[in-house]
Structures are given as C-alpha cells and as structure tokens.
Coordinates of C-alpha atoms in Angstrom, one line a residue:
X1 CA -23.5 28.5 -37.5
X2 CA -24.9 25.2 -36.5
X3 CA -24.0 24.8 -32.8
X4 CA -24.7 21.1 -32.3
X5 CA -25.3 21.8 -28.6
X6 CA -26.4 19.0 -26.3
X7 CA -26.9 18.2 -22.7
X8 CA -23.9 16.6 -21.0
X9 CA -24.0 14.1 -18.1
X10 CA -21.6 14.3 -15.2
X11 CA -19.4 11.3 -14.6
X12 CA -17.5 10.6 -11.4
X13 CA -13.9 9.8 -12.2
X14 CA -11.2 8.7 -9.6
X15 CA -9.1 11.8 -9.7
X16 CA -8.0 13.4 -6.4
X17 CA -7.1 17.0 -6.4
X18 CA -5.3 19.1 -3.8
X19 CA -7.3 20.6 -0.8
X20 CA -8.3 24.2 -0.7
X21 CA -5.7 26.3 1.1
X22 CA -6.2 26.3 4.9
X23 CA -5.9 30.0 5.2
X24 CA -8.7 30.7 2.7
X25 CA -11.9 32.3 4.0
X26 CA -15.0 30.3 3.7
X27 CA -17.8 31.6 1.5
X28 CA -21.0 32.8 3.2
X29 CA -23.3 30.0 4.5
X30 CA -26.0 28.8 2.2
X31 CA -28.8 30.6 4.0
X32 CA -27.2 33.9 3.0
X33 CA -26.7 33.0 -0.6
X34 CA -28.7 34.1 -3.8
X35 CA -27.1 31.1 -5.5
X36 CA -24.7 28.3 -4.4
X37 CA -23.2 25.3 -6.2
X38 CA -21.1 22.7 -4.4
X39 CA -21.3 20.2 -7.4
X40 CA -21.7 17.2 -5.2
X41 CA -24.5 15.7 -7.4
X42 CA -24.2 13.4 -10.3
X43 CA -26.7 14.5 -12.9
X44 CA -27.1 16.7 -15.9
X45 CA -28.9 19.3 -13.8
X46 CA -27.1 21.0 -10.9
X47 CA -29.1 22.0 -7.9
X48 CA -28.8 25.5 -6.4
X49 CA -28.1 24.7 -2.7
X50 CA -29.2 28.2 -1.6
X51 CA -32.7 27.0 -1.8
X52 CA -33.6 29.8 -4.4
X53 CA -34.1 27.4 -7.3
X54 CA -31.5 28.5 -9.6
X55 CA -30.8 25.1 -11.1
X56 CA -28.0 24.8 -13.7
X57 CA -28.2 22.8 -16.9
X58 CA -25.1 21.6 -18.7
X59 CA -24.8 22.7 -22.3
X60 CA -22.1 21.5 -24.7
X61 CA -20.6 21.9 -28.2
X62 CA -18.3 19.5 -30.1
X63 CA -18.4 16.9 -27.3
X64 CA -17.5 19.3 -24.4
X65 CA -18.3 17.9 -20.9
X66 CA -17.6 18.4 -17.3
X67 CA -16.2 15.7 -15.1
X68 CA -16.8 15.3 -11.4
X69 CA -13.5 14.9 -9.5
X70 CA -12.9 14.3 -5.8
X71 CA -12.3 17.5 -3.8
X72 CA -12.2 17.4 0.0
X73 CA -15.3 15.5 1.3
X74 CA -17.2 16.1 -1.9
X75 CA -16.6 16.7 -5.6
X76 CA -15.6 19.5 -7.9
X77 CA -16.1 19.9 -11.6
X78 CA -13.3 19.7 -14.2
X79 CA -13.9 21.5 -17.5
X80 CA -12.2 20.8 -20.9
X81 CA -8.4 21.4 -21.0
X82 CA -6.8 24.0 -23.2
X83 CA -7.4 23.5 -26.8
X84 CA -5.6 25.2 -29.7
X85 CA -7.4 23.5 -32.6
X86 CA -9.8 25.2 -34.9
X87 CA -12.7 23.2 -33.5
X88 CA -12.6 22.5 -29.7
X89 CA -14.9 21.0 -27.1
X90 CA -16.9 23.6 -25.2
X91 CA -19.1 23.4 -22.2
X92 CA -20.9 25.8 -19.8
X93 CA -23.4 25.6 -16.9
X94 CA -26.4 27.9 -17.2
X95 CA -29.3 28.9 -15.0
X96 CA -32.6 29.9 -16.2
X97 CA -33.5 33.7 -16.2
X98 CA -34.4 35.1 -12.8
X99 CA -34.7 38.7 -11.7
X100 CA -33.3 38.0 -8.3
X101 CA -29.9 37.3 -9.9
X102 CA -29.7 40.9 -10.9
X103 CA -28.2 43.2 -8.2
X104 CA -29.3 46.4 -9.8
X105 CA -27.5 49.1 -7.7
X106 CA -27.3 46.9 -4.6
X107 CA -24.1 45.4 -3.2
X108 CA -23.0 42.0 -4.6
X109 CA -20.4 39.4 -3.9
X110 CA -19.6 36.3 -5.9
X111 CA -16.7 33.9 -6.1
X112 CA -15.5 30.3 -6.4
X113 CA -12.8 27.8 -5.5
X114 CA -10.5 27.6 -8.5
X115 CA -7.7 25.2 -9.6
X116 CA -5.9 26.1 -12.8
X117 CA -2.5 24.8 -14.0
X118 CA 0.0 27.2 -15.4
X119 CA 0.0 25.5 -18.8
X120 CA -3.8 25.9 -19.0
X121 CA -4.1 29.7 -19.2
X122 CA -5.3 31.6 -22.2
X123 CA -6.2 35.2 -23.2
X124 CA -9.3 35.0 -21.0
X125 CA -11.3 32.4 -19.2
X126 CA -14.7 33.0 -17.6
X127 CA -15.4 31.5 -14.1
X128 CA -18.9 33.0 -13.7
X129 CA -20.9 35.8 -15.4
X130 CA -24.3 37.2 -15.9
X131 CA -24.8 39.4 -19.0
X132 CA -22.5 40.7 -21.7
X133 CA -20.4 43.9 -21.5
X134 CA -21.3 45.1 -25.0
X135 CA -25.0 44.5 -25.2
X136 CA -26.6 44.5 -21.8
X137 CA -24.9 44.8 -18.3
X138 CA -22.7 42.4 -16.5
X139 CA -21.0 41.0 -13.4
X140 CA -18.1 38.6 -14.0
X141 CA -15.2 36.8 -12.5
X142 CA -12.5 35.8 -15.0
X143 CA -8.9 34.6 -15.3
X144 CA -6.9 36.9 -17.4
X145 CA -3.9 36.2 -19.8
X146 CA -1.1 33.7 -19.8
X147 CA -0.1 34.9 -16.2
X148 CA -3.4 33.7 -14.9
X149 CA -4.5 36.7 -12.8
X150 CA -8.1 36.7 -11.7
X151 CA -10.2 39.9 -12.2
X152 CA -13.7 41.1 -11.3
X153 CA -15.8 43.0 -13.8
X154 CA -19.0 45.2 -13.5
X155 CA -20.8 46.9 -16.4
X156 CA -23.7 49.3 -16.1
X157 CA -27.0 48.7 -17.9
X158 CA -26.9 52.2 -19.6
X159 CA -23.3 53.1 -19.8
X160 CA -21.2 50.2 -21.4
X161 CA -18.0 51.1 -19.6
X162 CA -16.1 48.2 -18.2
X163 CA -15.1 48.6 -14.6
X164 CA -12.5 46.0 -13.6
X165 CA -10.2 45.2 -10.8
X166 CA -7.4 42.7 -11.4
X167 CA -5.6 40.6 -8.7
X168 CA -2.0 41.4 -8.0
X169 CA -1.2 37.7 -7.7
X170 CA -1.7 34.7 -10.1
X171 CA -3.8 31.7 -9.3
X172 CA -2.6 29.6 -12.2
X173 CA -0.1 27.5 -10.2
X174 CA -1.9 24.1 -10.0
X175 CA -3.3 24.5 -6.5
X176 CA -6.6 25.5 -5.2
X177 CA -7.4 29.2 -4.5
X178 CA -10.5 30.8 -3.2
X179 CA -11.4 33.9 -5.1
X180 CA -14.0 36.5 -4.2
X181 CA -15.4 39.6 -6.0
X182 CA -17.2 42.2 -3.9
X183 CA -19.0 45.4 -4.8
X184 CA -19.8 47.5 -1.8
X185 CA -21.2 50.9 -2.6
X186 CA -18.5 52.6 -4.7
X187 CA -15.8 49.9 -4.0
X188 CA -15.0 46.9 -6.2
X189 CA -12.6 44.6 -4.6
X190 CA -11.0 41.2 -5.4
X191 CA -9.9 38.8 -2.6
X192 CA -7.7 35.8 -3.0
X193 CA -7.4 33.2 -0.2
X194 CA -8.6 35.7 2.4
X195 CA -6.3 38.6 1.3
X196 CA -7.3 41.7 -0.5
X197 CA -5.5 41.7 -3.8
X198 CA -7.0 44.6 -5.6
X199 CA -9.5 47.5 -5.3
X200 CA -11.0 50.2 -7.6
X201 CA -13.9 52.6 -7.4
X202 CA -17.1 52.4 -9.4
X203 CA -20.0 54.7 -9.7
X204 CA -22.6 54.6 -6.9
X205 CA -25.4 54.3 -9.3
X206 CA -23.8 51.5 -11.4
X207 CA -26.7 49.2 -12.3
X208 CA -26.4 45.6 -13.3
X209 CA -29.8 44.2 -14.7
X210 CA -30.4 42.0 -17.6
X211 CA -32.5 39.1 -18.8
X212 CA -29.6 36.6 -19.4
X213 CA -28.7 33.5 -17.4
X214 CA -26.0 33.0 -14.9
X215 CA -23.2 31.2 -16.7
X216 CA -20.4 29.2 -15.1
X217 CA -17.3 28.0 -16.8
X218 CA -17.9 29.9 -20.0
X219 CA -20.3 32.5 -21.4
X220 CA -21.9 29.8 -23.5
X221 CA -21.2 26.6 -25.4
X222 CA -20.5 28.2 -28.7
X223 CA -17.0 28.6 -30.4
X224 CA -15.8 31.9 -29.0
X225 CA -17.0 31.3 -25.4
X226 CA -13.9 32.1 -23.1
X227 CA -13.8 28.5 -22.0
X228 CA -12.5 27.9 -18.5
X229 CA -9.9 25.1 -18.6
X230 CA -9.4 24.1 -14.9
X231 CA -11.5 22.8 -12.0
X232 CA -14.3 24.8 -10.1
X233 CA -16.0 24.2 -6.8
X234 CA -18.2 26.2 -4.4
X235 CA -19.4 28.7 -6.9
X236 CA -21.7 31.3 -5.3
X237 CA -23.5 34.7 -5.6
X238 CA -24.7 36.8 -2.8
X239 CA -26.9 39.9 -3.4
X240 CA -27.7 42.3 -0.5
X241 CA -31.6 42.2 -0.2

C-alpha cells in the first residue's frame, strides 16, 4: 500500500481548552525523565525536554496533522478528530530508536495529560507506545472503547502475553485528565488525576525491549493506526536507572 506519508508542520490556532484538574498530581520533574514533551514549540520536530535527545518527528497520511492549541501557560497538541470514512487523515509523533527508552525488567512509569470528548471515542486509541504486542514487546497507554476508559499495557519480549490494567473511570468527558501508568516490580497500576484507578500483577521478569520508536498519538501514520482523536500535553516516560 502506498502510504503517502509526509512531514507535518505545527500551526498555532486560537483555541483555548480547559485547564488540567487542580487535584491532578504533577508528573516528575524534567531532570528525572527519560523523555518529556510539553509541546510548547512550533516546528515539525518536537524537542525532548528531558535533555536525553529523544526528538520527535511528525509523520502523516492523507493530510493528517497536529494543531497547537492553548493550554495553561503553554500549548498542547490536537490530533485529527474521529473519522468513519474509508480513508481518514492520520498522524503520529515518533522518536528515533534509542536503547534507553527500553526498560527491560526495570521499573517504568509513563503518562500524559489527556482531553477527549465523549463523541470522539472509538474501539481503541493510542496515547503513547513503544513496540508491538504481537511481534516484539511493548509498553503502552491507550483509551479503550466507546466508554473511554484508559488502560496500561505491558508485553514481554519472549512471551507475547498482554498484561493490562484498565481504569475504573472514564476520561472521555471533554475535560483534562492526568493519566499515569506505573510498573513497580510485580505491580502494574493506572492512576487518574492523582487517584489509583486499577492494579494488576505482572511477572517479575517481564522484559520490554525492542528496536522500535516511541510513538505518540498513534502507532504510526498508516491506515490501521489506532489514531488518538483528542488533545495531548505533557507526555512523559521515566525509567528507573
């Protein structure tokens, strides 16, 4: 299939979105991060503010683009809205390959500030991921189903079993939510706006390691890409050294 992918340029538009909930817990400071993106720049390449150099490029299909919109003192990125046509605009942000984005068996936390309207949900939308569940290994934050419940996923490099914890609450209500996934030893947890909303157990030797990029907003820019259809800000990954 001819993808017709291209680079997309960010454009600032005068759209003001609601503030992040006051009760939400702040993500770790930049110095602690493996990767961190606040989306406050205006170029086709998005700088990793952790200082670790995981710059993102914008890839698109069928005219897909991201728009910079006002959020708090800075900006967030709006992704294409829900599309039910045979051919839809798709866009994703992707890093280059870097081994230090692989946690292996170490603890990892990752998350984002998310705004998704109830009418914009689908069977599955990817907020961030590294790797694929069927062919490599994976960590992922996604929004599941028409009800819009976020979930965290881990997949081992040898045993392709999907370990998942789903939030007990929806975030598809048109306001900002801060969502965090955390693997600590044998625990996998999901936290929404500072509250624990789900927990499950994972193997102590679960190993996530692959040579694929970190992808934000979708797993790629091709047709079946689990496109995110809302607005993202403050996307981050932290791996215990």
